[in-house]
Amino acid sequence: MSSDDGKKVPEDSFADKTSVVQSDTFKVRLAQADEAPPCLILLVGPANQIGRQWPIEDTDRIIGRDLSSHIFIDDRSVSKAHAKLLLKGGEVSILDLESTNKTIVNNNILRPLSPLKLKNNDQIKMGNVILKFLERGNIEAVSAAQTFDRGQKDALTGIHNRGALDLKGPEFFKRSLLMGVPLSVITFDIDHFKKINDTYGHPAGDYVLRELAQVVREHLIRENDFFARSGGEEFCLLLLGSEKERAKEIADRIRKTIESHKFEYQGQRIKVTISLGVSSISPDDNSWDHIFKRADEALYLSKTGGRNQVSVK
């Protein structure tokens, strides 16, 4: 094989380069694994939680259906406080808390309140839910965490995706009720986004989506707010602890910031505005879906009322 300048290039040089990259990547993953604490991974259970990982970094970790549980699993077959994890000297044991559907490790039913030391790859069944235990330093923990994180992120914008929103929405709703704090939802989408794609091209539309997500994430929300791309040009923001009026102020600040932001793609200035809808939890709400639906209805009012505005419902 010859290079562009006519010099002979060894046949195995490309293979060597590939193996170096693979080796370096593997070394990074091994280094990450060395730091990985013991953990549980959900194998069977709520569809939007499959693959979720919980590190075990402290003792007395409760597994259960109650939202206050350290490892919260939203499945009716799991007791509110189903089992407890004990960490001592780097070893993890599990203790059934007299649960209704028992705790089963590798097909063996645990005697209530009698701890069992867990071993690498042990499978733990609680009702209809199955978890796997991984010891400290297991490289599979790193791979599983990275796979789950990728599944929760929108590839284009880097923020959370609709699947993550479907998981967090009900969780935030229950947390709001448990803690007695308000929960507000802001939904918004880009005005005349199809026109942007038609006028400037789809790569320009992708740029607008990425830039907008970055501006909102880095400058307009708090660290504990949840921000997701819920559809093509649609976004959703969950504000735990914010009343409706506060959420309306935040929504209007986002609207004004996006309107004044300089969106420029390949030398072309693109005018971007957004329409927003706001809703908050009320005593009549039975589920997360009720709040989200009202926010969507408020967004529709903004769009039919002239766009580039905030509506509350």
mmCIF file of C-alpha atoms in Angstrom:
data_model
loop_
_atom_site.group_PDB
_atom_site.id
_atom_site.type_symbol
_atom_site.label_atom_id
_atom_site.label_comp_id
_atom_site.label_asym_id
_atom_site.label_seq_id
_atom_site.Cartn_x
_atom_site.Cartn_y
_atom_site.Cartn_z
ATOM 1 C CA MET A 1 0.000 0.000 0.000
ATOM 2 C CA SER A 2 1.271 3.490 -0.870
ATOM 3 C CA SER A 3 0.618 6.913 0.623
ATOM 4 C CA ASP A 4 -0.286 10.044 -1.372
ATOM 5 C CA ASP A 5 3.413 10.939 -1.784
ATOM 6 C CA GLY A 6 4.259 7.496 -3.163
ATOM 7 C CA LYS A 7 5.982 6.148 -0.038
ATOM 8 C CA LYS A 8 5.186 2.613 0.965
ATOM 9 C CA VAL A 9 3.029 2.355 4.076
ATOM 10 C CA PRO A 10 3.203 -0.851 6.166
ATOM 11 C CA GLU A 11 0.047 -2.925 5.812
ATOM 12 C CA ASP A 12 -0.353 -3.343 9.560
ATOM 13 C CA SER A 13 -0.042 0.356 10.419
ATOM 14 C CA PHE A 14 -3.784 0.981 10.271
ATOM 15 C CA ALA A 15 -4.533 -2.046 12.399
ATOM 16 C CA ASP A 16 -1.997 -0.825 14.944
ATOM 17 C CA LYS A 17 -3.672 2.589 15.141
ATOM 18 C CA THR A 18 -7.080 0.979 15.601
ATOM 19 C CA SER A 19 -5.830 -1.266 18.373
ATOM 20 C CA VAL A 20 -4.272 1.702 20.180
ATOM 21 C CA VAL A 21 -7.572 3.584 20.148
ATOM 22 C CA GLN A 22 -9.445 0.531 21.384
ATOM 23 C CA SER A 23 -6.855 -0.066 24.073
ATOM 24 C CA ASP A 24 -6.974 3.541 25.271
ATOM 25 C CA THR A 25 -10.769 3.459 25.379
ATOM 26 C CA PHE A 26 -10.707 0.217 27.330
ATOM 27 C CA LYS A 27 -8.195 1.663 29.803
ATOM 28 C CA VAL A 28 -10.489 4.639 30.419
ATOM 29 C CA ARG A 29 -13.406 2.326 31.072
ATOM 30 C CA LEU A 30 -11.290 0.210 33.428
ATOM 31 C CA ALA A 31 -10.277 3.348 35.322
ATOM 32 C CA GLN A 32 -13.942 4.344 35.595
ATOM 33 C CA ALA A 33 -14.832 0.853 36.776
ATOM 34 C CA ASP A 34 -12.240 1.055 39.553
ATOM 35 C CA GLU A 35 -14.186 4.025 40.943
ATOM 36 C CA ALA A 36 -17.636 2.471 40.449
ATOM 37 C CA PRO A 37 -19.381 1.640 43.747
ATOM 38 C CA PRO A 38 -21.539 -1.476 44.138
ATOM 39 C CA CYS A 39 -24.904 -0.972 42.505
ATOM 40 C CA LEU A 40 -28.288 -2.356 41.532
ATOM 41 C CA ILE A 41 -29.507 -2.379 37.908
ATOM 42 C CA LEU A 42 -33.179 -2.777 36.987
ATOM 43 C CA LEU A 43 -33.602 -5.713 34.583
ATOM 44 C CA VAL A 44 -37.395 -6.147 34.673
ATOM 45 C CA GLY A 45 -39.926 -3.577 35.817
ATOM 46 C CA PRO A 46 -41.452 -0.261 34.694
ATOM 47 C CA ALA A 47 -40.562 0.101 31.002
ATOM 48 C CA ASN A 48 -39.163 3.610 31.315
ATOM 49 C CA GLN A 49 -36.824 2.549 34.125
ATOM 50 C CA ILE A 50 -35.285 -0.546 32.516
ATOM 51 C CA GLY A 51 -31.502 -0.269 32.761
ATOM 52 C CA ARG A 52 -31.608 2.345 35.494
ATOM 53 C CA GLN A 53 -28.752 2.046 37.960
ATOM 54 C CA TRP A 54 -28.586 2.915 41.649
ATOM 55 C CA PRO A 55 -25.115 3.152 43.258
ATOM 56 C CA ILE A 56 -24.877 1.870 46.827
ATOM 57 C CA GLU A 57 -22.650 4.334 48.650
ATOM 58 C CA ASP A 58 -24.207 4.271 52.111
ATOM 59 C CA THR A 59 -25.927 1.797 54.395
ATOM 60 C CA ASP A 60 -29.642 1.472 55.258
ATOM 61 C CA ARG A 61 -30.830 2.157 51.681
ATOM 62 C CA ILE A 62 -34.560 1.391 51.398
ATOM 63 C CA ILE A 63 -35.956 -0.180 48.216
ATOM 64 C CA GLY A 64 -39.662 0.403 47.752
ATOM 65 C CA ARG A 65 -42.673 1.961 46.057
ATOM 66 C CA ASP A 66 -42.844 4.905 48.444
ATOM 67 C CA LEU A 67 -41.436 8.023 46.807
ATOM 68 C CA SER A 68 -39.266 8.644 49.859
ATOM 69 C CA SER A 69 -37.421 5.344 49.256
ATOM 70 C CA HIS A 70 -33.739 5.667 48.394
ATOM 71 C CA ILE A 71 -34.357 3.278 45.493
ATOM 72 C CA PHE A 72 -37.834 4.206 44.250
ATOM 73 C CA ILE A 73 -39.519 1.671 41.939
ATOM 74 C CA ASP A 74 -42.972 2.626 40.718
ATOM 75 C CA ASP A 75 -44.582 -0.813 40.524
ATOM 76 C CA ARG A 76 -47.642 -1.947 42.490
ATOM 77 C CA SER A 77 -46.144 -5.391 43.147
ATOM 78 C CA VAL A 78 -43.364 -3.756 45.205
ATOM 79 C CA SER A 79 -44.169 -2.870 48.831
ATOM 80 C CA LYS A 80 -43.817 0.738 49.949
ATOM 81 C CA ALA A 81 -40.776 -0.302 51.996
ATOM 82 C CA HIS A 82 -39.883 -3.665 50.471
ATOM 83 C CA ALA A 83 -36.243 -4.306 51.428
ATOM 84 C CA LYS A 84 -33.166 -2.655 52.871
ATOM 85 C CA LEU A 85 -29.544 -2.672 51.685
ATOM 86 C CA LEU A 86 -26.795 -2.800 54.325
ATOM 87 C CA LEU A 87 -23.250 -1.692 53.478
ATOM 88 C CA LYS A 88 -20.394 -2.698 55.777
ATOM 89 C CA GLY A 89 -16.697 -3.052 54.959
ATOM 90 C CA GLY A 90 -17.403 -2.804 51.250
ATOM 91 C CA GLU A 91 -19.832 -5.740 51.390
ATOM 92 C CA VAL A 92 -23.554 -5.383 50.670
ATOM 93 C CA SER A 93 -26.336 -7.385 52.302
ATOM 94 C CA ILE A 94 -30.069 -7.285 51.642
ATOM 95 C CA LEU A 95 -32.821 -7.515 54.245
ATOM 96 C CA ASP A 96 -36.494 -8.183 53.467
ATOM 97 C CA LEU A 97 -38.746 -5.791 55.410
ATOM 98 C CA GLU A 98 -41.677 -8.211 55.769
ATOM 99 C CA SER A 99 -42.847 -7.333 52.279
ATOM 100 C CA THR A 100 -46.115 -8.623 50.825
ATOM 101 C CA ASN A 101 -44.595 -10.343 47.776
ATOM 102 C CA LYS A 102 -41.319 -11.394 49.417
ATOM 103 C CA THR A 103 -37.722 -10.775 48.362
ATOM 104 C CA ILE A 104 -36.189 -13.578 46.313
ATOM 105 C CA VAL A 105 -32.446 -13.828 45.587
ATOM 106 C CA ASN A 106 -31.461 -16.362 42.914
ATOM 107 C CA ASN A 107 -34.781 -18.219 43.390
ATOM 108 C CA ASN A 108 -34.339 -18.407 47.170
ATOM 109 C CA ILE A 109 -36.991 -16.662 49.281
ATOM 110 C CA LEU A 110 -35.416 -14.567 52.032
ATOM 111 C CA ARG A 111 -36.578 -14.955 55.597
ATOM 112 C CA PRO A 112 -37.936 -11.540 56.712
ATOM 113 C CA LEU A 113 -35.504 -9.351 58.668
ATOM 114 C CA SER A 114 -32.651 -11.815 58.101
ATOM 115 C CA PRO A 115 -29.796 -10.246 56.072
ATOM 116 C CA LEU A 116 -28.181 -12.060 53.153
ATOM 117 C CA LYS A 117 -24.792 -11.064 51.741
ATOM 118 C CA LEU A 118 -25.028 -10.314 48.025
ATOM 119 C CA LYS A 119 -22.554 -11.651 45.476
ATOM 120 C CA ASN A 120 -21.665 -10.306 42.047
ATOM 121 C CA ASN A 121 -24.461 -10.840 39.466
ATOM 122 C CA ASP A 122 -27.029 -11.953 42.050
ATOM 123 C CA GLN A 123 -30.580 -11.451 40.799
ATOM 124 C CA ILE A 124 -33.135 -10.009 43.207
ATOM 125 C CA LYS A 125 -36.857 -10.442 42.568
ATOM 126 C CA MET A 126 -39.457 -8.254 44.287
ATOM 127 C CA GLY A 127 -42.965 -8.902 43.020
ATOM 128 C CA ASN A 128 -42.799 -8.379 39.253
ATOM 129 C CA VAL A 129 -39.499 -6.517 39.456
ATOM 130 C CA ILE A 130 -36.031 -8.018 38.952
ATOM 131 C CA LEU A 131 -32.762 -6.273 39.812
ATOM 132 C CA LYS A 132 -29.139 -7.336 39.386
ATOM 133 C CA PHE A 133 -26.417 -6.667 41.938
ATOM 134 C CA LEU A 134 -22.918 -5.702 40.784
ATOM 135 C CA GLU A 135 -19.940 -5.581 43.133
ATOM 136 C CA ARG A 136 -17.647 -2.579 43.442
ATOM 137 C CA GLY A 137 -15.322 -2.091 40.463
ATOM 138 C CA ASN A 138 -17.485 -3.996 37.976
ATOM 139 C CA ILE A 139 -16.949 -2.668 34.438
ATOM 140 C CA GLU A 140 -20.525 -3.651 33.536
ATOM 141 C CA ALA A 141 -21.743 -0.923 35.899
ATOM 142 C CA VAL A 142 -19.979 1.711 33.791
ATOM 143 C CA SER A 143 -21.395 0.317 30.536
ATOM 144 C CA ALA A 144 -24.918 0.047 31.947
ATOM 145 C CA ALA A 145 -24.862 3.597 33.289
ATOM 146 C CA GLN A 146 -23.627 4.994 29.966
ATOM 147 C CA THR A 147 -26.258 3.025 28.010
ATOM 148 C CA PHE A 148 -29.089 4.214 30.260
ATOM 149 C CA ASP A 149 -27.886 7.832 30.117
ATOM 150 C CA ARG A 150 -27.761 7.726 26.312
ATOM 151 C CA GLY A 151 -31.307 6.404 26.257
ATOM 152 C CA GLN A 152 -32.470 9.363 28.337
ATOM 153 C CA LYS A 153 -30.819 12.087 26.234
ATOM 154 C CA ASP A 154 -31.859 13.721 22.987
ATOM 155 C CA ALA A 155 -29.063 13.094 20.481
ATOM 156 C CA LEU A 156 -29.392 16.471 18.726
ATOM 157 C CA THR A 157 -29.682 18.912 21.634
ATOM 158 C CA GLY A 158 -28.030 16.993 24.480
ATOM 159 C CA ILE A 159 -30.937 17.660 26.867
ATOM 160 C CA HIS A 160 -33.371 15.029 28.137
ATOM 161 C CA ASN A 161 -35.741 13.344 25.685
ATOM 162 C CA ARG A 162 -39.439 12.442 25.775
ATOM 163 C CA GLY A 163 -38.723 9.094 27.396
ATOM 164 C CA ALA A 164 -36.943 10.820 30.280
ATOM 165 C CA LEU A 165 -39.844 13.288 30.586
ATOM 166 C CA ASP A 166 -42.343 10.422 30.790
ATOM 167 C CA LEU A 167 -40.270 9.057 33.679
ATOM 168 C CA LYS A 168 -39.651 12.332 35.531
ATOM 169 C CA GLY A 169 -43.126 13.844 35.149
ATOM 170 C CA PRO A 170 -44.932 11.286 37.347
ATOM 171 C CA GLU A 171 -41.969 11.254 39.749
ATOM 172 C CA PHE A 172 -42.076 15.050 40.173
ATOM 173 C CA PHE A 173 -45.869 14.902 40.600
ATOM 174 C CA LYS A 174 -45.617 12.376 43.438
ATOM 175 C CA ARG A 175 -42.717 14.242 45.011
ATOM 176 C CA SER A 176 -44.771 17.444 44.953
ATOM 177 C CA LEU A 177 -47.598 15.740 46.832
ATOM 178 C CA LEU A 178 -45.250 14.044 49.308
ATOM 179 C CA MET A 179 -43.270 17.191 50.110
ATOM 180 C CA GLY A 180 -46.250 19.546 49.950
ATOM 181 C CA VAL A 181 -44.486 21.873 47.497
ATOM 182 C CA PRO A 182 -45.864 23.356 44.256
ATOM 183 C CA LEU A 183 -45.072 21.926 40.842
ATOM 184 C CA SER A 184 -45.306 23.975 37.663
ATOM 185 C CA VAL A 185 -44.895 22.967 34.041
ATOM 186 C CA ILE A 186 -43.846 25.129 31.100
ATOM 187 C CA THR A 187 -44.297 23.795 27.572
ATOM 188 C CA PHE A 188 -43.147 25.716 24.530
ATOM 189 C CA ASP A 189 -42.383 25.327 20.869
ATOM 190 C CA ILE A 190 -40.697 27.327 18.146
ATOM 191 C CA ASP A 191 -42.998 29.566 16.116
ATOM 192 C CA HIS A 192 -43.214 28.727 12.394
ATOM 193 C CA PHE A 193 -40.432 26.160 12.654
ATOM 194 C CA LYS A 194 -41.399 24.565 9.345
ATOM 195 C CA LYS A 195 -40.835 27.921 7.659
ATOM 196 C CA ILE A 196 -37.315 28.063 9.138
ATOM 197 C CA ASN A 197 -36.566 24.620 7.671
ATOM 198 C CA ASP A 198 -38.090 25.524 4.308
ATOM 199 C CA THR A 199 -36.283 28.879 4.088
ATOM 200 C CA TYR A 200 -32.836 28.083 5.468
ATOM 201 C CA GLY A 201 -32.682 24.271 5.214
ATOM 202 C CA HIS A 202 -32.894 21.453 7.755
ATOM 203 C CA PRO A 203 -29.287 21.868 8.979
ATOM 204 C CA ALA A 204 -30.215 25.432 9.956
ATOM 205 C CA GLY A 205 -33.297 24.094 11.762
ATOM 206 C CA ASP A 206 -31.100 21.652 13.678
ATOM 207 C CA TYR A 207 -28.791 24.530 14.606
ATOM 208 C CA VAL A 208 -31.746 26.532 15.977
ATOM 209 C CA LEU A 209 -32.867 23.584 18.114
ATOM 210 C CA ARG A 210 -29.362 23.042 19.528
ATOM 211 C CA GLU A 211 -28.732 26.730 20.169
ATOM 212 C CA LEU A 212 -32.103 27.288 21.831
ATOM 213 C CA ALA A 213 -31.629 24.274 24.107
ATOM 214 C CA GLN A 214 -28.168 25.487 25.107
ATOM 215 C CA VAL A 215 -29.363 29.032 25.879
ATOM 216 C CA VAL A 216 -32.209 27.778 28.082
ATOM 217 C CA ARG A 217 -30.126 25.110 29.840
ATOM 218 C CA GLU A 218 -27.100 27.284 30.573
ATOM 219 C CA HIS A 219 -28.684 30.653 31.316
ATOM 220 C CA LEU A 220 -32.382 30.436 32.160
ATOM 221 C CA ILE A 221 -33.069 27.529 34.523
ATOM 222 C CA ARG A 222 -31.896 26.279 37.891
ATOM 223 C CA GLU A 223 -29.728 23.214 38.328
ATOM 224 C CA ASN A 224 -32.582 21.152 39.826
ATOM 225 C CA ASP A 225 -35.113 22.074 37.111
ATOM 226 C CA PHE A 226 -35.849 19.369 34.543
ATOM 227 C CA PHE A 227 -35.600 20.348 30.879
ATOM 228 C CA ALA A 228 -36.514 18.070 27.975
ATOM 229 C CA ARG A 229 -37.193 18.078 24.262
ATOM 230 C CA SER A 230 -40.667 16.583 24.161
ATOM 231 C CA GLY A 231 -41.172 16.563 20.386
ATOM 232 C CA GLY A 232 -39.769 17.879 17.105
ATOM 233 C CA GLU A 233 -39.631 21.594 18.003
ATOM 234 C CA GLU A 234 -41.371 21.188 21.369
ATOM 235 C CA PHE A 235 -39.816 21.530 24.805
ATOM 236 C CA CYS A 236 -40.929 21.050 28.406
ATOM 237 C CA LEU A 237 -39.630 22.422 31.690
ATOM 238 C CA LEU A 238 -40.551 21.034 35.135
ATOM 239 C CA LEU A 239 -40.232 23.453 38.053
ATOM 240 C CA LEU A 240 -40.523 21.733 41.432
ATOM 241 C CA GLY A 241 -41.081 24.334 44.153
ATOM 242 C CA SER A 242 -42.328 27.109 41.853
ATOM 243 C CA GLU A 243 -45.841 28.571 42.092
ATOM 244 C CA LYS A 244 -47.829 29.432 38.969
ATOM 245 C CA GLU A 245 -46.980 33.144 39.064
ATOM 246 C CA ARG A 246 -43.282 32.409 39.441
ATOM 247 C CA ALA A 247 -43.475 29.936 36.555
ATOM 248 C CA LYS A 248 -45.182 32.579 34.407
ATOM 249 C CA GLU A 249 -42.312 35.011 35.141
ATOM 250 C CA ILE A 250 -39.762 32.353 34.174
ATOM 251 C CA ALA A 251 -41.670 31.556 30.979
ATOM 252 C CA ASP A 252 -41.777 35.214 29.958
ATOM 253 C CA ARG A 253 -38.068 35.619 30.670
ATOM 254 C CA ILE A 254 -37.367 32.623 28.412
ATOM 255 C CA ARG A 255 -39.606 34.110 25.702
ATOM 256 C CA LYS A 256 -37.861 37.505 25.796
ATOM 257 C CA THR A 257 -34.386 35.948 25.854
ATOM 258 C CA ILE A 258 -35.060 33.757 22.818
ATOM 259 C CA GLU A 259 -36.630 36.656 20.909
ATOM 260 C CA SER A 260 -33.563 38.853 21.479
ATOM 261 C CA HIS A 261 -30.948 36.107 21.055
ATOM 262 C CA LYS A 262 -28.833 36.238 17.896
ATOM 263 C CA PHE A 263 -29.443 33.059 15.933
ATOM 264 C CA GLU A 264 -26.998 33.117 13.027
ATOM 265 C CA TYR A 265 -26.306 30.174 10.723
ATOM 266 C CA GLN A 266 -23.675 30.377 7.972
ATOM 267 C CA GLY A 267 -23.854 34.156 7.952
ATOM 268 C CA GLN A 268 -27.654 34.282 7.874
ATOM 269 C CA ARG A 269 -29.595 35.794 10.774
ATOM 270 C CA ILE A 270 -32.648 33.702 11.670
ATOM 271 C CA LYS A 271 -35.474 35.313 13.605
ATOM 272 C CA VAL A 272 -36.705 32.926 16.293
ATOM 273 C CA THR A 273 -39.632 33.333 18.680
ATOM 274 C CA ILE A 274 -41.453 30.832 20.866
ATOM 275 C CA SER A 275 -44.960 30.334 22.251
ATOM 276 C CA LEU A 276 -45.362 29.045 25.804
ATOM 277 C CA GLY A 277 -47.979 27.468 28.073
ATOM 278 C CA VAL A 278 -47.891 27.334 31.874
ATOM 279 C CA SER A 279 -49.810 25.219 34.370
ATOM 280 C CA SER A 280 -49.397 24.236 38.024
ATOM 281 C CA ILE A 281 -50.550 21.405 40.231
ATOM 282 C CA SER A 282 -54.026 21.821 41.705
ATOM 283 C CA PRO A 283 -55.989 19.903 44.390
ATOM 284 C CA ASP A 284 -58.118 18.287 41.657
ATOM 285 C CA ASP A 285 -55.166 16.746 39.812
ATOM 286 C CA ASN A 286 -54.984 12.960 40.051
ATOM 287 C CA SER A 287 -51.899 12.476 37.903
ATOM 288 C CA TRP A 288 -49.043 14.159 36.105
ATOM 289 C CA ASP A 289 -50.971 13.889 32.846
ATOM 290 C CA HIS A 290 -53.533 16.442 34.041
ATOM 291 C CA ILE A 291 -50.917 19.169 34.596
ATOM 292 C CA PHE A 292 -49.110 18.411 31.346
ATOM 293 C CA LYS A 293 -52.381 18.483 29.380
ATOM 294 C CA ARG A 294 -53.274 21.917 30.802
ATOM 295 C CA ALA A 295 -49.837 23.262 29.910
ATOM 296 C CA ASP A 296 -50.340 21.993 26.347
ATOM 297 C CA GLU A 297 -53.764 23.629 26.221
ATOM 298 C CA ALA A 298 -52.233 26.903 27.402
ATOM 299 C CA LEU A 299 -49.549 26.578 24.709
ATOM 300 C CA TYR A 300 -52.304 26.171 22.106
ATOM 301 C CA LEU A 301 -53.892 29.408 23.352
ATOM 302 C CA SER A 302 -50.568 31.208 22.847
ATOM 303 C CA LYS A 303 -50.250 29.881 19.309
ATOM 304 C CA THR A 304 -53.811 30.699 18.262
ATOM 305 C CA GLY A 305 -53.644 34.070 20.004
ATOM 306 C CA GLY A 306 -50.807 35.385 17.841
ATOM 307 C CA ARG A 307 -47.697 33.435 19.020
ATOM 308 C CA ASN A 308 -44.612 34.785 20.804
ATOM 309 C CA GLN A 309 -46.531 34.987 24.095
ATOM 310 C CA VAL A 310 -47.184 33.178 27.388
ATOM 311 C CA SER A 311 -50.575 31.751 28.369
ATOM 312 C CA VAL A 312 -51.556 30.236 31.722
ATOM 313 C CA LYS A 313 -54.184 27.626 32.416
#
